[in-house]
Structure formats: C-alpha cells, structure tokens
JSON list of C-alpha atoms in Angstrom, two decimals:
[
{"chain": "A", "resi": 4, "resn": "UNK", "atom": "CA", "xyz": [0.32, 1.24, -6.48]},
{"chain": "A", "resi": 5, "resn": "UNK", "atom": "CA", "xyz": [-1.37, 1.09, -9.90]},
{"chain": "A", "resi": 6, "resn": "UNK", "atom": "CA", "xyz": [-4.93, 1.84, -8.60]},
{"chain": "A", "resi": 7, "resn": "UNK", "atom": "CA", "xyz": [-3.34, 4.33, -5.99]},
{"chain": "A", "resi": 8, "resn": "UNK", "atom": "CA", "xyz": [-2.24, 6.44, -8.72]},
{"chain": "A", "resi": 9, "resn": "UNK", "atom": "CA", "xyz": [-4.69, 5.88, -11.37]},
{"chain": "A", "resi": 10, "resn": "UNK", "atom": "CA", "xyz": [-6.63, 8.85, -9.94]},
{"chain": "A", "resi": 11, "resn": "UNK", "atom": "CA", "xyz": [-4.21, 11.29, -10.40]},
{"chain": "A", "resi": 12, "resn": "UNK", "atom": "CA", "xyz": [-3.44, 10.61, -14.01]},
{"chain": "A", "resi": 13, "resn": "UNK", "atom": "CA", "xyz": [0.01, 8.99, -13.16]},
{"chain": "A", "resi": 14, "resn": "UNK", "atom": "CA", "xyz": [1.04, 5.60, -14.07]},
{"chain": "A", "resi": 15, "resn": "UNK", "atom": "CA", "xyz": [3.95, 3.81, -12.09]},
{"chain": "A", "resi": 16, "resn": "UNK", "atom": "CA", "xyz": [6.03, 4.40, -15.51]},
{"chain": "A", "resi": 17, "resn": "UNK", "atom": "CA", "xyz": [4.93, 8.03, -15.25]},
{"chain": "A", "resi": 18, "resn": "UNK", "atom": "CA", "xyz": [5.47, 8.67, -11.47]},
{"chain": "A", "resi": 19, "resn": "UNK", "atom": "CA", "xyz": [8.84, 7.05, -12.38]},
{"chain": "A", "resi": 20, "resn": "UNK", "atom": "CA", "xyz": [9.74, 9.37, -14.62]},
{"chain": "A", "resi": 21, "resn": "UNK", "atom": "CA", "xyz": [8.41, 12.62, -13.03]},
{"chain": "A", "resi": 22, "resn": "UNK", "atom": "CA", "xyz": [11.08, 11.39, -10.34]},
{"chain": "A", "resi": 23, "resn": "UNK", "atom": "CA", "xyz": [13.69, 11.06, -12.59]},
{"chain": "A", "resi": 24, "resn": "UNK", "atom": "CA", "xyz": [13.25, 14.72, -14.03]},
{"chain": "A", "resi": 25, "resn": "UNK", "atom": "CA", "xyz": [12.94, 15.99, -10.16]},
{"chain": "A", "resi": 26, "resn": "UNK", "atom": "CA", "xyz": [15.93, 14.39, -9.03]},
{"chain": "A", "resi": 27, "resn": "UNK", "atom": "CA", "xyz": [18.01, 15.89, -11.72]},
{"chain": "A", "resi": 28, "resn": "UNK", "atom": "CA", "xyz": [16.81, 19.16, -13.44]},
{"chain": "A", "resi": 29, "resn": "UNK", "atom": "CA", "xyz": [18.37, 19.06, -16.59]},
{"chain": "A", "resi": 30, "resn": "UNK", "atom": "CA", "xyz": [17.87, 15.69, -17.26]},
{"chain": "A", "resi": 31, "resn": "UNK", "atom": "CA", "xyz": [18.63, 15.16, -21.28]},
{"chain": "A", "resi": 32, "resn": "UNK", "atom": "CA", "xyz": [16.25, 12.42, -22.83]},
{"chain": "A", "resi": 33, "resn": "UNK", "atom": "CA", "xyz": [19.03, 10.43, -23.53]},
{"chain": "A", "resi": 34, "resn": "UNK", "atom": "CA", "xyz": [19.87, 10.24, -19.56]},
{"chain": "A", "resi": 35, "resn": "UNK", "atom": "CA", "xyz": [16.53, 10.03, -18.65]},
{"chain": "A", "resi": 36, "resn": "UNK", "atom": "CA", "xyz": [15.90, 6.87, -20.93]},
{"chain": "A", "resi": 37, "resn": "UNK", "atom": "CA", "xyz": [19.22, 5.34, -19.36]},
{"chain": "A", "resi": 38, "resn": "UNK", "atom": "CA", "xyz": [17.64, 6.08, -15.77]},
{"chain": "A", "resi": 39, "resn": "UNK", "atom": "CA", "xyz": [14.81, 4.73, -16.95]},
{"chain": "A", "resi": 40, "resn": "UNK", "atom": "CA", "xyz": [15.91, 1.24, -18.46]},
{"chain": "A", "resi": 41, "resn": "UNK", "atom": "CA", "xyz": [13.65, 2.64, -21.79]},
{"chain": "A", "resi": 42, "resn": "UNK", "atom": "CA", "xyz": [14.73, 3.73, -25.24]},
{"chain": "A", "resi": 43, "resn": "UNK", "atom": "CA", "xyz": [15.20, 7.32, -26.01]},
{"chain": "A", "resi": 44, "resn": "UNK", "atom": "CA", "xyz": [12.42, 7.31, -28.38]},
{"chain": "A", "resi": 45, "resn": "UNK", "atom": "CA", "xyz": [9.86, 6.09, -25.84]},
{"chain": "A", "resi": 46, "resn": "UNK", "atom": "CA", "xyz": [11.15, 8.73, -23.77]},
{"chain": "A", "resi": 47, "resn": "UNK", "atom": "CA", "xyz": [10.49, 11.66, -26.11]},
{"chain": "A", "resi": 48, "resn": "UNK", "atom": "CA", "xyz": [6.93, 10.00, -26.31]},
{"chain": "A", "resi": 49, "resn": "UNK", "atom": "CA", "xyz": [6.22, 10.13, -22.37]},
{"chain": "A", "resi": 50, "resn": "UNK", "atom": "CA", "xyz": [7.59, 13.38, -21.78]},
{"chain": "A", "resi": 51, "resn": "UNK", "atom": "CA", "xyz": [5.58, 14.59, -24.86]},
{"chain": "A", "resi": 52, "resn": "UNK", "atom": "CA", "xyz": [2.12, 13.53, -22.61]},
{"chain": "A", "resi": 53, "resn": "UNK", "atom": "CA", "xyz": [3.85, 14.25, -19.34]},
{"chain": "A", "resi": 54, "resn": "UNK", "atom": "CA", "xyz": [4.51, 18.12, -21.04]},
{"chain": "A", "resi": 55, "resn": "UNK", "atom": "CA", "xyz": [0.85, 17.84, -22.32]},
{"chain": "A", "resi": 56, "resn": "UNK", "atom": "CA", "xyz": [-0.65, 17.40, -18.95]},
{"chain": "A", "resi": 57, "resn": "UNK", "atom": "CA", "xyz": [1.41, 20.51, -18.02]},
{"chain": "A", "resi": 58, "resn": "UNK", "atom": "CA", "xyz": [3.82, 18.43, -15.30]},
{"chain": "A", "resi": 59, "resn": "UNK", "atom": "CA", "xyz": [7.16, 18.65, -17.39]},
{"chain": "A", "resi": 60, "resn": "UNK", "atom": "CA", "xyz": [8.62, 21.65, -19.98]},
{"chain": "A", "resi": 61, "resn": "UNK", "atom": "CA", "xyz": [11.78, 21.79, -21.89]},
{"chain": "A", "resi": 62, "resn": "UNK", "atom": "CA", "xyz": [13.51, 24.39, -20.92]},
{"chain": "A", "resi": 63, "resn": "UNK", "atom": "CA", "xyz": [16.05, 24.53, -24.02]},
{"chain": "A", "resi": 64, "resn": "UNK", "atom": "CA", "xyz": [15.89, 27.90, -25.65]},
{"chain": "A", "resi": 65, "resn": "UNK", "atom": "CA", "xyz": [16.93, 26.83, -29.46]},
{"chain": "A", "resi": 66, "resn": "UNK", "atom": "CA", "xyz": [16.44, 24.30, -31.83]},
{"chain": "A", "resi": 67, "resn": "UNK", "atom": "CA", "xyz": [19.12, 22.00, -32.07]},
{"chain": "A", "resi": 68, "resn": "UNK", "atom": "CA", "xyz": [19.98, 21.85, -28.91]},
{"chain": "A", "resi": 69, "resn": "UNK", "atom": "CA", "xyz": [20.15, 19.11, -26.15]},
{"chain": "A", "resi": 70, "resn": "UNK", "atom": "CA", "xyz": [16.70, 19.05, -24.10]},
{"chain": "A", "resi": 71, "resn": "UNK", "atom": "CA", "xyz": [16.59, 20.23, -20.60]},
{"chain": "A", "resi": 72, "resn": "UNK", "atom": "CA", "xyz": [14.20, 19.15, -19.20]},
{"chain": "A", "resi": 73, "resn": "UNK", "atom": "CA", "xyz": [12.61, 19.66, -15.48]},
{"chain": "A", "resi": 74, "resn": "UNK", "atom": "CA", "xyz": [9.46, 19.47, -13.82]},
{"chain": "A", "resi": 75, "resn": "UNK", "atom": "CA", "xyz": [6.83, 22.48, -13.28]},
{"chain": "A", "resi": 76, "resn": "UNK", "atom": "CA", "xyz": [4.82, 23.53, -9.90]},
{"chain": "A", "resi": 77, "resn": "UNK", "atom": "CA", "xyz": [1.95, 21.43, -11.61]},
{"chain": "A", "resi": 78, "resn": "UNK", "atom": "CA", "xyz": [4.28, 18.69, -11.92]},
{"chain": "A", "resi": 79, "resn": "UNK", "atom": "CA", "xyz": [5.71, 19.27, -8.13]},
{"chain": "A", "resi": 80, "resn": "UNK", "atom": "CA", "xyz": [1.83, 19.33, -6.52]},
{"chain": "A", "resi": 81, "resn": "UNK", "atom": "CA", "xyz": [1.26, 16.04, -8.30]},
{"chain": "A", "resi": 82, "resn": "UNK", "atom": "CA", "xyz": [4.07, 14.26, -7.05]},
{"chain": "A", "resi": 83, "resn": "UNK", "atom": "CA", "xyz": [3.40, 15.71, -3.41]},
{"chain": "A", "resi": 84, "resn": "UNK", "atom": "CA", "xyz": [-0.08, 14.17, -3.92]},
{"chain": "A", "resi": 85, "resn": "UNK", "atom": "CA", "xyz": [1.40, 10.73, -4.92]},
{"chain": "A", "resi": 86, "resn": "UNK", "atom": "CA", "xyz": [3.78, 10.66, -2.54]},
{"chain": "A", "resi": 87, "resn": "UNK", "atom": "CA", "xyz": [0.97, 10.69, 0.46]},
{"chain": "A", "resi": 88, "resn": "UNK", "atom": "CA", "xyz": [-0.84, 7.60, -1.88]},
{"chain": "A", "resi": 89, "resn": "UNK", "atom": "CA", "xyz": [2.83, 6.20, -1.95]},
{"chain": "A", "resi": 90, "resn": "UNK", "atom": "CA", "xyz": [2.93, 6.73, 2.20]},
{"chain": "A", "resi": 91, "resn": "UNK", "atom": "CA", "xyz": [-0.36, 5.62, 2.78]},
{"chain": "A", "resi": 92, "resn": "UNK", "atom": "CA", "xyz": [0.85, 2.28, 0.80]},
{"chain": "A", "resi": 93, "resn": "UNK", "atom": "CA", "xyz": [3.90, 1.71, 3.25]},
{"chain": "A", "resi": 94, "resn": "UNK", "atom": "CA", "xyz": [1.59, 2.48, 5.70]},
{"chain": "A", "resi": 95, "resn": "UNK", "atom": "CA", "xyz": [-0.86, -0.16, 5.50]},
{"chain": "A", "resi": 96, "resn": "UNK", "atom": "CA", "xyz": [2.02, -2.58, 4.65]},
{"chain": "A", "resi": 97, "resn": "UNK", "atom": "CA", "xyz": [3.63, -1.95, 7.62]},
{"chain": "A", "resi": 98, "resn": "UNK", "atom": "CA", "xyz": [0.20, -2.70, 8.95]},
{"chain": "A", "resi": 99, "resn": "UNK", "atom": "CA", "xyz": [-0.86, -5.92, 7.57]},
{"chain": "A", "resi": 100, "resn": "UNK", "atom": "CA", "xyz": [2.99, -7.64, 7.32]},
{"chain": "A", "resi": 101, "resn": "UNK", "atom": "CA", "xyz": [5.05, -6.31, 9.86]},
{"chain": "A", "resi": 102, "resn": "UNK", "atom": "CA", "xyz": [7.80, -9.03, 9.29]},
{"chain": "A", "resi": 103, "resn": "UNK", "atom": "CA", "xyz": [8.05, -7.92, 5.72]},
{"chain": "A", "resi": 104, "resn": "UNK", "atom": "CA", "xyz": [8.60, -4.14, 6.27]},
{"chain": "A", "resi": 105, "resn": "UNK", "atom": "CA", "xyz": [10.88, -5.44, 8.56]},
{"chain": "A", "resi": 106, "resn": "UNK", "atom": "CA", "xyz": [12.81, -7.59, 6.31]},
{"chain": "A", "resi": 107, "resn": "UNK", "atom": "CA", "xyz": [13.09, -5.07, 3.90]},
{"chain": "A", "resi": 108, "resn": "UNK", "atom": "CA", "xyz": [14.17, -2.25, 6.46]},
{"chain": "A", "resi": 109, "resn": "UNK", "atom": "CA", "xyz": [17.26, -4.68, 7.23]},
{"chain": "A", "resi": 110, "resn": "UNK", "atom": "CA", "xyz": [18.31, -5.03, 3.79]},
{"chain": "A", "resi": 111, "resn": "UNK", "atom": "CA", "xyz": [18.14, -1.67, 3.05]},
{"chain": "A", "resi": 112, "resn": "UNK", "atom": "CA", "xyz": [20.55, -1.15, 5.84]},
{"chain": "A", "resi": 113, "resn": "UNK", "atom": "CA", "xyz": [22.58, -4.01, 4.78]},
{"chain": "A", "resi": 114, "resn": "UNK", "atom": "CA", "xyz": [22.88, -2.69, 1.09]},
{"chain": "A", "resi": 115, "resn": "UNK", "atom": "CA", "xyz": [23.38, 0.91, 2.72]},
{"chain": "A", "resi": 116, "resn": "UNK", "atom": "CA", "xyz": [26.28, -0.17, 4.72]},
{"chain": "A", "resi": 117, "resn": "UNK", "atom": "CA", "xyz": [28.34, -1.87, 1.31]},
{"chain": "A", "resi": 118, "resn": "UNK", "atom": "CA", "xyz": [26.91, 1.63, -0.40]},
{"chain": "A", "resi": 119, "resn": "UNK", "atom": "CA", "xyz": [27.71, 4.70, 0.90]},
{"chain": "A", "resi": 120, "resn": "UNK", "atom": "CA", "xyz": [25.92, 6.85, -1.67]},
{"chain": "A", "resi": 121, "resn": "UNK", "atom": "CA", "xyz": [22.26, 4.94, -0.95]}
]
C-alpha cells in the first residue's frame, strides 16, 4: 500500500487521516488524534502539511476557537485516486490468494453479525 500511494503524495498515516476528516466534517484535532490512536500535537503537525498540500482547511472563523476541520475538492480527487490504488490492491489479492480474501470476507461477516453498526 506504501508504494501504491507514494505517488500521490499520501502516506498510509496520511490517507488515514484524510479519511478520518471525510468521514466526519468537523472533526476537532482532539477527535481526530483519538480516531487516530496519535497525540493531538502530532495531529496539528499532519494536518498542518495535509492543509499545505491544499487537501484539508480549517474552517473555524476566529481565534480561539475549536478547529473544524474538513477536507477540500483537492483533498476529495486525491482520495478518489487512492481509492482505485486501494481497489486495484484488493484486486490483485483476491487474485493471487483467493483463500485469504476469503477468510477475511467471513470474518468480516462474523464481526458484522455481533456489530450492527460495522
């Protein structure tokens, strides 16, 4: 996955996040760093370069405030692009180790039966 995305600019930790902020517009740092497993400080420091490459903006009006933070179209395009690296990764696993995908096709199941909200 890590050489799949290098050519976009994204990182796993990256394309992580930029999921994170999709899923939930809004996202404070604070929640975001809990999502994340992180600290909040290192996420103030990867949404500062994700906002730098133009993928994620703050959308708090004042000073003082909590962030609000969600992704931009540049941000949107990017994941669309990594998703179809992402696919074409499933893809070729499904290819090469059929048993595995579908191993891990009947676990999801399993865990989606004892969670509803999966």
């Amino acid at each position: 996955m890590t050489q799949a995305l290098r050519p976009l600019g994204l990182t796993t930790r990256k394309y992580a996040l930029l999921g994170h902020i999709r899923a939930t517009p809004g996202i404070s740092f604070s929640e975001l760093a809990r999502r994340s497993r992180i600290t909040t400080p290192s996420a103030h420091g990867a949404v500062s370069g994700l906002a730098a490459d133009g993928w994620v903006e703050d959308v708090t009006s004042r000073a003082g405030a909590a962030s609000r933070l969600r992704i931009t179209p540049a941000g949107e395009q990017l994941l669309a692009e990594a998703a179809q690296e992402v696919a074409a990764l499933d893809a070729d696993l499904a290819l090469a180790h059929p048993g595995v995908t579908q191993a891990l096709h009947s676990h999801y199941l399993e865990m989606a039966d004892r969670s509803p909200n999966l």
